Short mmCIF file of N, CA and C in Angstrom, two decimals:
data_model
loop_
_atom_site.label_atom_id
_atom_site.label_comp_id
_atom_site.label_asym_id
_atom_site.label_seq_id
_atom_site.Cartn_x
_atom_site.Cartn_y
_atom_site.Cartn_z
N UNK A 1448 92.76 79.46 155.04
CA UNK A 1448 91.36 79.20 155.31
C UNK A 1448 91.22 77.75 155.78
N UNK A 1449 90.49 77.45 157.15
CA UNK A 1449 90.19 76.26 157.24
C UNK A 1449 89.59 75.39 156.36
N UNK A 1450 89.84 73.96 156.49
CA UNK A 1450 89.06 73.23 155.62
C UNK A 1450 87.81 72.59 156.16
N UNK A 1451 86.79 72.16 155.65
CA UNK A 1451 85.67 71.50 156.07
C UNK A 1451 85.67 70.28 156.45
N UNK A 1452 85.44 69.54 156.49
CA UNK A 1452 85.62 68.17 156.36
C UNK A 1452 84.25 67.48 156.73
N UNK A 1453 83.19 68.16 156.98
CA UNK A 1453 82.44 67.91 157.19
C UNK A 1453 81.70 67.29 155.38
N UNK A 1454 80.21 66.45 155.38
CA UNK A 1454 80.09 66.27 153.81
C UNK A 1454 79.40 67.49 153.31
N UNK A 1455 78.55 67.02 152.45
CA UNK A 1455 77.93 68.30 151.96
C UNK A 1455 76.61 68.01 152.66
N UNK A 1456 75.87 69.35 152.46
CA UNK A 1456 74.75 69.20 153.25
C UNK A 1456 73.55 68.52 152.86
N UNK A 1457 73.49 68.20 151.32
CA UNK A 1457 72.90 67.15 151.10
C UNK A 1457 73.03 65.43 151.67
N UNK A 1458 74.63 65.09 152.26
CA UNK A 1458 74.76 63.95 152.34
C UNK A 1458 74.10 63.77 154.23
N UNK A 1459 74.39 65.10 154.59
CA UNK A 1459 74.22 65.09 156.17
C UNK A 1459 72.67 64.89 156.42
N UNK A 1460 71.89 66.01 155.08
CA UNK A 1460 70.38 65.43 155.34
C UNK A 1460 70.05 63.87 155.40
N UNK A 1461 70.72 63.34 154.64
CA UNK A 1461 70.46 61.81 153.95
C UNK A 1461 70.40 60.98 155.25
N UNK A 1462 71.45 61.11 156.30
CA UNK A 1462 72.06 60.49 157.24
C UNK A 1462 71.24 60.70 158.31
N UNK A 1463 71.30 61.89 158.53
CA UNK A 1463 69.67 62.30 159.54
C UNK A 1463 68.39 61.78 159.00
N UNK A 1464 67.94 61.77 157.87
CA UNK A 1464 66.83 60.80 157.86
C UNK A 1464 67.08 59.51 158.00
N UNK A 1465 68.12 59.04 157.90
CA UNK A 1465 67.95 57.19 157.82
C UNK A 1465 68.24 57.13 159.30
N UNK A 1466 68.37 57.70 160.28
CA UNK A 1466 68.68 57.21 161.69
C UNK A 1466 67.16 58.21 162.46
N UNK A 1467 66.96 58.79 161.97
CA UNK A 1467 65.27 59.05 162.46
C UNK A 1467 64.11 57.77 162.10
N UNK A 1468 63.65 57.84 163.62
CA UNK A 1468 62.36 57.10 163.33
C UNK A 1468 61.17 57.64 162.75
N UNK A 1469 60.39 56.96 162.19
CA UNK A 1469 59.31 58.07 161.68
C UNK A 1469 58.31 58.14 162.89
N UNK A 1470 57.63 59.11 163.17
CA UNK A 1470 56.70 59.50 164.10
C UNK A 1470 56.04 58.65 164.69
N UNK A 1471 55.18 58.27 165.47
CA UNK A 1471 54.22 57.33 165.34
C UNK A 1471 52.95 57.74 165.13
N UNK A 1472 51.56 57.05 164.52
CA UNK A 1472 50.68 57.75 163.97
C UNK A 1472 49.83 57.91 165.44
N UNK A 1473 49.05 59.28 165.12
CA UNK A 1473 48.63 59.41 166.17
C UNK A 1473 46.94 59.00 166.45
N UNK A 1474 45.97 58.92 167.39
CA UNK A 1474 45.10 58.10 167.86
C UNK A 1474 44.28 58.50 167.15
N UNK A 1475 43.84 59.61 166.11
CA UNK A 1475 42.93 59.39 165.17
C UNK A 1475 43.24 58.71 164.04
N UNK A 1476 44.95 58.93 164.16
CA UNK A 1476 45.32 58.38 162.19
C UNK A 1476 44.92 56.63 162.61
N UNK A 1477 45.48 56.57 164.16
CA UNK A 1477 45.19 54.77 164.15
C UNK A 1477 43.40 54.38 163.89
N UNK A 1478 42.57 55.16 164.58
CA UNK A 1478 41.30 54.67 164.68
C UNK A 1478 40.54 54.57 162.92
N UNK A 1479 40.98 55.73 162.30
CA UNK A 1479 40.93 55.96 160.77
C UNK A 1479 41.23 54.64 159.87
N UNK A 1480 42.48 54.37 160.30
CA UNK A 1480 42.98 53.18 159.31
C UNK A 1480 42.64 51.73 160.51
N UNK A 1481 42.06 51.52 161.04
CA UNK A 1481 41.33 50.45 161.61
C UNK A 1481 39.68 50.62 161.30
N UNK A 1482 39.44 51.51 161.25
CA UNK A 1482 37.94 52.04 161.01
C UNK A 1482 37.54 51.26 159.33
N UNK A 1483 38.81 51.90 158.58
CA UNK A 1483 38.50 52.21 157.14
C UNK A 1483 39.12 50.64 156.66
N UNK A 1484 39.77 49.86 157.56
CA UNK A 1484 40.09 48.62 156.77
C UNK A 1484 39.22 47.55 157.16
N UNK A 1485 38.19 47.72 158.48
CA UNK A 1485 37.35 47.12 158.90
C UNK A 1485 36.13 47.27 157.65
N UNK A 1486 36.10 49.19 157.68
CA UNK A 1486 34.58 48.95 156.48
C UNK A 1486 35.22 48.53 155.02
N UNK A 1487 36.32 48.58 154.96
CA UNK A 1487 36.27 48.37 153.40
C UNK A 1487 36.30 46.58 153.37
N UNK A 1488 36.65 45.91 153.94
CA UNK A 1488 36.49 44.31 154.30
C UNK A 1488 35.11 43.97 154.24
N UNK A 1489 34.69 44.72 155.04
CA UNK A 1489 32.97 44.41 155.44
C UNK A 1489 32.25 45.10 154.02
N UNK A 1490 32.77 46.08 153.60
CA UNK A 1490 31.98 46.55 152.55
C UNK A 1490 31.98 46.00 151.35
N UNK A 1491 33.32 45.23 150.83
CA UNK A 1491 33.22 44.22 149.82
C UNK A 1491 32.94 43.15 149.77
N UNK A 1492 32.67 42.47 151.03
CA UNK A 1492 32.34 40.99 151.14
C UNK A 1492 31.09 40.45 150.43
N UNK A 1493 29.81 41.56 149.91
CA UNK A 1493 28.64 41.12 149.58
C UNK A 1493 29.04 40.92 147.94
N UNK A 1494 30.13 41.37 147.71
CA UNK A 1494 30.33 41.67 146.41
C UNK A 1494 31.49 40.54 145.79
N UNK A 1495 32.33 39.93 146.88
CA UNK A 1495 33.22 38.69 146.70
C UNK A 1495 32.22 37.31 146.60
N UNK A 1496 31.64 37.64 147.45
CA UNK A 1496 30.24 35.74 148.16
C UNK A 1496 29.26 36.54 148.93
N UNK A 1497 28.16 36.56 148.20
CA UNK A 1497 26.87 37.25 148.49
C UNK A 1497 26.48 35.77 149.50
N UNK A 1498 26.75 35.18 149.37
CA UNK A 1498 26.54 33.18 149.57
C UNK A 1498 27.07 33.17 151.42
N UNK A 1499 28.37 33.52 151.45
CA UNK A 1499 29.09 33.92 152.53
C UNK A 1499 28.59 34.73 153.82
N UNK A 1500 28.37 36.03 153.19
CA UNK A 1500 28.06 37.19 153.59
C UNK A 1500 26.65 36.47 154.33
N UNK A 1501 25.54 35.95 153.24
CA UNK A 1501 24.49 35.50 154.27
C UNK A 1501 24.25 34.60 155.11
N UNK A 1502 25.59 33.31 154.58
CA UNK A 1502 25.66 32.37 155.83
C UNK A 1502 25.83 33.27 157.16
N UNK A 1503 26.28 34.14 157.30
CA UNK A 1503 27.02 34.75 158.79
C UNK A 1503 25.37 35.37 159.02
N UNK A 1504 25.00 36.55 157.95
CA UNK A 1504 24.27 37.48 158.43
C UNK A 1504 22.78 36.91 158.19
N UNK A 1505 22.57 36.22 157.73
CA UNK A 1505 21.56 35.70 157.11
C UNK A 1505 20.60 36.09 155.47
N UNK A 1506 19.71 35.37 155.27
CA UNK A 1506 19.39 35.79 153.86
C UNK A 1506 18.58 37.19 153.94
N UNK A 1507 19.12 37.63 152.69
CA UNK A 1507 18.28 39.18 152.27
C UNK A 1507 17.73 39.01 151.10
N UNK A 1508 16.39 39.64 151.43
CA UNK A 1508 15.64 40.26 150.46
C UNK A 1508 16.11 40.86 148.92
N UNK A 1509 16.69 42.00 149.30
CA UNK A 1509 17.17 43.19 148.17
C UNK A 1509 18.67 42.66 148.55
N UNK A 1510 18.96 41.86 147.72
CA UNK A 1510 20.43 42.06 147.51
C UNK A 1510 21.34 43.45 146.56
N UNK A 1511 20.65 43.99 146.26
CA UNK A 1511 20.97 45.05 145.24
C UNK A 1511 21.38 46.38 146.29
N UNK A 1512 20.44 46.10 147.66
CA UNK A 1512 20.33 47.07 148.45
C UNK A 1512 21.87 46.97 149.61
N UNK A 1513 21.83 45.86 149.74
CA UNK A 1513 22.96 45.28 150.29
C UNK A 1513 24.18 45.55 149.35
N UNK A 1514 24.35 45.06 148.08
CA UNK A 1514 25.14 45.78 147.82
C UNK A 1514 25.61 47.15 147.82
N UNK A 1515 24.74 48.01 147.80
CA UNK A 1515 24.65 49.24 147.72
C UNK A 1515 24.83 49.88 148.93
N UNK A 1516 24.09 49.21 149.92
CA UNK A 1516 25.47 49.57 150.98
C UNK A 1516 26.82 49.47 151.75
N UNK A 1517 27.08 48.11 151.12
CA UNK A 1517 28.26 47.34 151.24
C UNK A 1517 29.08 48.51 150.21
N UNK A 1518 28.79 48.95 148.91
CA UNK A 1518 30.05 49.63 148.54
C UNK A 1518 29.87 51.20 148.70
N UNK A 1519 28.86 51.90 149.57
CA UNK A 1519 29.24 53.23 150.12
C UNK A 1519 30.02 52.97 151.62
N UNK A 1520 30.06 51.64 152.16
CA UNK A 1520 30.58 51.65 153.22
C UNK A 1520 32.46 51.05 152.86
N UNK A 1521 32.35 50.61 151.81
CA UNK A 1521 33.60 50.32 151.35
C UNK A 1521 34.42 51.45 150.96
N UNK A 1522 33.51 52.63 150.34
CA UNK A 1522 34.29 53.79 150.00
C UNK A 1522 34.39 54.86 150.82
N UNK A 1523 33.71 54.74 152.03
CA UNK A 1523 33.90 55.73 153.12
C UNK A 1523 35.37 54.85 153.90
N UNK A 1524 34.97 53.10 153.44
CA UNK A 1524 36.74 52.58 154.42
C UNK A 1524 37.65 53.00 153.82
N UNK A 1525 37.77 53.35 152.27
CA UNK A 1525 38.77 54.14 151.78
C UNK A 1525 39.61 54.99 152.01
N UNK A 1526 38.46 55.44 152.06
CA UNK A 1526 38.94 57.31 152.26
C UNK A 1526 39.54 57.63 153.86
N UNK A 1527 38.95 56.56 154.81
CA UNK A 1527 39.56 56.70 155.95
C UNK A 1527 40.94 56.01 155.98
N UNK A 1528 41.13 55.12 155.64
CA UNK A 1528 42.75 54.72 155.43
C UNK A 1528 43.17 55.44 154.44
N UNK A 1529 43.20 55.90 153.39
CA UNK A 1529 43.91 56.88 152.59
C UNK A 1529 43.92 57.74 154.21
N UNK A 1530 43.36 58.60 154.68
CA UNK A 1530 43.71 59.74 155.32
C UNK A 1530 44.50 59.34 156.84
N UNK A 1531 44.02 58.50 157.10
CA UNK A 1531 44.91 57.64 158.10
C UNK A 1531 46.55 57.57 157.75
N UNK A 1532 46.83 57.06 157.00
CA UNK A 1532 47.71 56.36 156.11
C UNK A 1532 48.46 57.92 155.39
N UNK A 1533 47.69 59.02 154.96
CA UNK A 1533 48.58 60.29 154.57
C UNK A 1533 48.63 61.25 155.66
N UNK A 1534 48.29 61.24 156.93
CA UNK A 1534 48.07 61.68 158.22
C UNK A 1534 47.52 63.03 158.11
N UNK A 1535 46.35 62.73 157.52
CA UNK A 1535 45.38 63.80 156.69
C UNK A 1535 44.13 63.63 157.54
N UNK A 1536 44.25 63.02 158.88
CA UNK A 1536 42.69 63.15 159.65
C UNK A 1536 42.26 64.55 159.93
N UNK A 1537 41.36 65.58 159.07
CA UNK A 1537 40.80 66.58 159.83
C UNK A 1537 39.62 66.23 160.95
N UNK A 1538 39.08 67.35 161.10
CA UNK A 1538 38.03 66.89 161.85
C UNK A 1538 36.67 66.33 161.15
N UNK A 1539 36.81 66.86 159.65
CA UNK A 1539 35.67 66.54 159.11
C UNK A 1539 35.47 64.97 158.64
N UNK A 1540 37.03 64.16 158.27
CA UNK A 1540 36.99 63.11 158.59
C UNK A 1540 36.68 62.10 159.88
N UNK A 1541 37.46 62.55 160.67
CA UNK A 1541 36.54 62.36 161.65
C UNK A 1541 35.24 62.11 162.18
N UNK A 1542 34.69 63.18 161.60
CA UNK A 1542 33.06 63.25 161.42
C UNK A 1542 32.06 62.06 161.06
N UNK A 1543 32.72 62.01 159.83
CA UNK A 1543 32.55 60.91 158.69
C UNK A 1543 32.59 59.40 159.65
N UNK A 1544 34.12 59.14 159.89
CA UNK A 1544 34.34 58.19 160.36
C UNK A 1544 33.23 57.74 161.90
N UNK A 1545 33.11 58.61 162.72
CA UNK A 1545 32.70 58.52 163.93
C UNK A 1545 30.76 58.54 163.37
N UNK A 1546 30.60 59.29 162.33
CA UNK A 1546 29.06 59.78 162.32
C UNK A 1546 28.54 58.33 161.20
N UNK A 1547 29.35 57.37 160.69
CA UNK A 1547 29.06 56.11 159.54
C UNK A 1547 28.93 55.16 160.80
N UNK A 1548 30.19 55.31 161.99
CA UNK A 1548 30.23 54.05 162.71
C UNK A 1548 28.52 54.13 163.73
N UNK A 1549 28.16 55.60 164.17
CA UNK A 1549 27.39 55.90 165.07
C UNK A 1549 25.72 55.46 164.37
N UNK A 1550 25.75 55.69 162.90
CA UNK A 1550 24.41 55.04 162.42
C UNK A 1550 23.88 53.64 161.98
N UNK A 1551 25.21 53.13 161.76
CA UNK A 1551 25.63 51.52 161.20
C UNK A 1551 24.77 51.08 162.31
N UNK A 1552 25.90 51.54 163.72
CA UNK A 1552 25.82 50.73 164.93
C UNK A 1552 23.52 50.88 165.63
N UNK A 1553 22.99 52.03 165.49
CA UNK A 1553 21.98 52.73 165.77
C UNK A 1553 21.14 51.40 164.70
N UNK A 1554 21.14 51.18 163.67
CA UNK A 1554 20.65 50.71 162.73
C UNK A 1554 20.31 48.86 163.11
N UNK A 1555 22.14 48.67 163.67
CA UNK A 1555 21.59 47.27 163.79
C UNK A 1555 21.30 47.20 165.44
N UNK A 1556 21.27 47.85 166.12
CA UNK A 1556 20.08 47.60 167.60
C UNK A 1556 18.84 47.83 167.34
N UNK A 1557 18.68 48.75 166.90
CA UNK A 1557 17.10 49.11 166.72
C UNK A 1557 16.54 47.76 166.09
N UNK A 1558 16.82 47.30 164.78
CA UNK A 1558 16.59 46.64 164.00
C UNK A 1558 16.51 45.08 164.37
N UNK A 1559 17.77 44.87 165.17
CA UNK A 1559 17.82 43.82 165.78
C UNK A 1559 16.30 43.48 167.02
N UNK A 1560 16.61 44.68 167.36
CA UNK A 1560 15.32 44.61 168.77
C UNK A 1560 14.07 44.50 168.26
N UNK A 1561 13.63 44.61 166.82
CA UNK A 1561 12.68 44.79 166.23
C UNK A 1561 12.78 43.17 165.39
N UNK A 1562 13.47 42.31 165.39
CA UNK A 1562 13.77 41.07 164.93
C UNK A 1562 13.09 41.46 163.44
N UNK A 1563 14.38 42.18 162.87
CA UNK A 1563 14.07 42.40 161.58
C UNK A 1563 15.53 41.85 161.04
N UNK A 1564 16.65 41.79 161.90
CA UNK A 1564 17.76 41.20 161.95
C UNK A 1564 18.45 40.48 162.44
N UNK A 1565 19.11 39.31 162.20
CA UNK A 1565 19.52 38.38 163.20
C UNK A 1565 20.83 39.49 164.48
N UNK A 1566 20.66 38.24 165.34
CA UNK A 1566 21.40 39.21 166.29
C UNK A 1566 22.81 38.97 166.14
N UNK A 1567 23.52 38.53 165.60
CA UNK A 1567 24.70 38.41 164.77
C UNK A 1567 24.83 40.36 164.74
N UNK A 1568 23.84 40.41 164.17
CA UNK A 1568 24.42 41.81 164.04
C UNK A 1568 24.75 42.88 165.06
N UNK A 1569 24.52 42.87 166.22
CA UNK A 1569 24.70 43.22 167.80
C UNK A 1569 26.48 42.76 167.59
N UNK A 1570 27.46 42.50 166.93
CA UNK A 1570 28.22 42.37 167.14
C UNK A 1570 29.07 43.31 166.92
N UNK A 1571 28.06 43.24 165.41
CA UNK A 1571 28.67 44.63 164.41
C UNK A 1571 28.79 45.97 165.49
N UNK A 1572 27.36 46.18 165.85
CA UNK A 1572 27.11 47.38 166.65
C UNK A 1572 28.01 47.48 167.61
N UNK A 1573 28.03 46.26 168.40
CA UNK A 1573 29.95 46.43 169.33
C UNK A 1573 30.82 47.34 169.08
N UNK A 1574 31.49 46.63 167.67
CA UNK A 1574 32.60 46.62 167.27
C UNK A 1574 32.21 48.60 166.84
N UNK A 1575 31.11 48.36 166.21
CA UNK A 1575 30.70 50.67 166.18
C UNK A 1575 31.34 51.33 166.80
N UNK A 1576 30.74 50.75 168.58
CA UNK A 1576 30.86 51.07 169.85
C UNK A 1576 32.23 51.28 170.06
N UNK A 1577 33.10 50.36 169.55
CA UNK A 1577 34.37 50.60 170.23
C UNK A 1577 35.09 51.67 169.21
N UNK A 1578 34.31 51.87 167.89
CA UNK A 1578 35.08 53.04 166.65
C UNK A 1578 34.89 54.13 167.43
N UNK A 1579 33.49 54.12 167.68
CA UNK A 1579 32.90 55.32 168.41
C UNK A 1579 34.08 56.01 169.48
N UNK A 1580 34.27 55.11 170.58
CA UNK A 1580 34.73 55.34 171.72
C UNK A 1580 35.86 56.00 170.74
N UNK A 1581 36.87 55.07 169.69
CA UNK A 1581 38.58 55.38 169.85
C UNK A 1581 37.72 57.40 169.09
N UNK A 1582 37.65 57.44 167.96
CA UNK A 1582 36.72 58.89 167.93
C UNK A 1582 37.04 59.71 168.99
N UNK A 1583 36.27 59.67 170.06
CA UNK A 1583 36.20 60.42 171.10
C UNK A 1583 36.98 60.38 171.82
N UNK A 1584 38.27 59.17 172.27
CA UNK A 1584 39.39 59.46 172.62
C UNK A 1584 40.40 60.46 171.72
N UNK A 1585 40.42 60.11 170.56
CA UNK A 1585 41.04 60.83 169.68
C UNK A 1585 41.18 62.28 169.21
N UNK A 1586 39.92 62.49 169.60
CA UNK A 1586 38.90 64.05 170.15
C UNK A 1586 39.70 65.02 171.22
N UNK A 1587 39.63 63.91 172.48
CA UNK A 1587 40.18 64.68 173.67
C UNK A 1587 41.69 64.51 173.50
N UNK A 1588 42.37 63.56 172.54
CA UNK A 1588 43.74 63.67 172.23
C UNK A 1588 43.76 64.98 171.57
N UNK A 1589 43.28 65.41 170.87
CA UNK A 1589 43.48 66.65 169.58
C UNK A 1589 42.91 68.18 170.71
N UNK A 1590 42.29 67.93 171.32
CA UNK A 1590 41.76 69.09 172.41
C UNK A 1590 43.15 69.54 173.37
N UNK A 1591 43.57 68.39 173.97
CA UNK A 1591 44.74 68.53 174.46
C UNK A 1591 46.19 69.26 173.99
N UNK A 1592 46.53 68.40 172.84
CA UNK A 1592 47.55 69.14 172.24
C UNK A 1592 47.13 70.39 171.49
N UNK A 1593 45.97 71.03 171.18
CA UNK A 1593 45.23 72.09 171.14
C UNK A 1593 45.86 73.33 171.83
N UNK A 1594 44.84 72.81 173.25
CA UNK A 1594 45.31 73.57 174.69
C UNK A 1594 46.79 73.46 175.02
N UNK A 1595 47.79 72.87 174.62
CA UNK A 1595 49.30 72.96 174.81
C UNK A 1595 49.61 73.62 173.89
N UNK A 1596 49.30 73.85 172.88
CA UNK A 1596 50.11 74.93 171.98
C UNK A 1596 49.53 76.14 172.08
N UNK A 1597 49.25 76.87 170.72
CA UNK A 1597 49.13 78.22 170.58
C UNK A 1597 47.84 78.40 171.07
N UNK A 1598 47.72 79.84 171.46
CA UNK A 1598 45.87 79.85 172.23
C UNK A 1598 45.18 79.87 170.77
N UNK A 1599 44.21 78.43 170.88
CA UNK A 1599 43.28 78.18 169.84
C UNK A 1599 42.40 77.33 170.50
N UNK A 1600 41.07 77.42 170.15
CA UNK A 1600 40.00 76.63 170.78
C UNK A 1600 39.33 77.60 171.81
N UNK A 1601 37.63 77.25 171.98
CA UNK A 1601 37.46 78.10 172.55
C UNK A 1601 37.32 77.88 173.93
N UNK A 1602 37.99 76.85 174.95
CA UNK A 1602 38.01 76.56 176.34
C UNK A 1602 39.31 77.20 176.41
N UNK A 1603 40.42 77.08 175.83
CA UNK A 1603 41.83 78.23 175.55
C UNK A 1603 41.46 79.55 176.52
N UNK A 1604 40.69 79.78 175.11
CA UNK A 1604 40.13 81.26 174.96
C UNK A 1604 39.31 82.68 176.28
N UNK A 1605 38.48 80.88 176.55
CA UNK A 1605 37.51 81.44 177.88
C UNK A 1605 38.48 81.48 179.04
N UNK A 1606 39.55 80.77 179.26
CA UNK A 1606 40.29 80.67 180.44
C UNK A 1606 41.06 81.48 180.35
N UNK A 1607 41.32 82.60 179.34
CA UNK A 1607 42.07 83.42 179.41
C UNK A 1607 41.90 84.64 179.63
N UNK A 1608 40.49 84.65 179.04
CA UNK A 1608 39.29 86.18 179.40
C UNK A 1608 39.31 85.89 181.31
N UNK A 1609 38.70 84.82 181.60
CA UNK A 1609 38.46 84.78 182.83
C UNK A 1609 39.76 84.89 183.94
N UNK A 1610 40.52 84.83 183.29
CA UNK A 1610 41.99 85.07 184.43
C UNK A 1610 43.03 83.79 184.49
#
């Protein structure tokens, strides 16, 4: 009987993982964990130097209120880098992520235009703007590799009824 000489197949797994690269994350896991380390920064800052926070943004009224949204926006940055970070973006994260950046941003134009806020905050709304956008790139990334695999989705679907 020949001999093996090969190792065992535990040692061969070992070897194949250490010379594999790991994947790279893909354009929602990136927008997720840029999204979620932006709000969780921004969402604790009222809570490190309330002092800070209003040199930039200016003084508030309800600081209680500010806090209070500083740490639902800190725990939605969470949850988007956790899912970023476990490459756990569904779409409903997504949602989340794209539908927090889309009212933040809605909140400080309006508000701003209404000089109820300094315009400092037009920056914030930018920076929305550009969550927004990676979102919707990330969208037509996931539509794509969609339409390349198995027939799923319903533009798939229709192009297949139709010929």
């Amino acid at each position: 009987m020949p001999r093996d000489d090969r190792p065992p197949p535990a040692l061969r797994r070992r070897d194949v993982a250490e010379t594999e690269r790991p994947r790279r994350y893909s354009r929602a896991e990136t927008v997720a964990i840029v999204q979620g380390a932006w709000f969780a920064a921004t969402g604790i800052w009222p809570f490190l130097s309330m002092e800070t926070f209003e040199d930039v943004t200016g003084p508030k009224e309800d600081r209680w209120l500010v806090k209070t949204v500083g740490g639902l926006v800190a725990v939605i940055g969470g949850a988007l880098v956790s899912a970023g970070l476990r490459r756990r973006v569904t779409p409903e994260i997504a949602a989340v992520g794209a539908g927090a950046a889309a009212v933040l941003a809605g909140i400080d134009v309006v508000y701003t235009a209404r000089r109820r806020i300094p315009p400092v905050y037009l920056g914030d709304a930018a920076a929305e703007g550009l969550l927004i956008a990676g979102w919707a790139s990330a969208a037509r990334e996931r539509e794509a590799a969609e339409d390349d695999g198995a027939p799923r989705g319903r533009r798939r679907r229709r192009r297949e009824r139709e010929g």
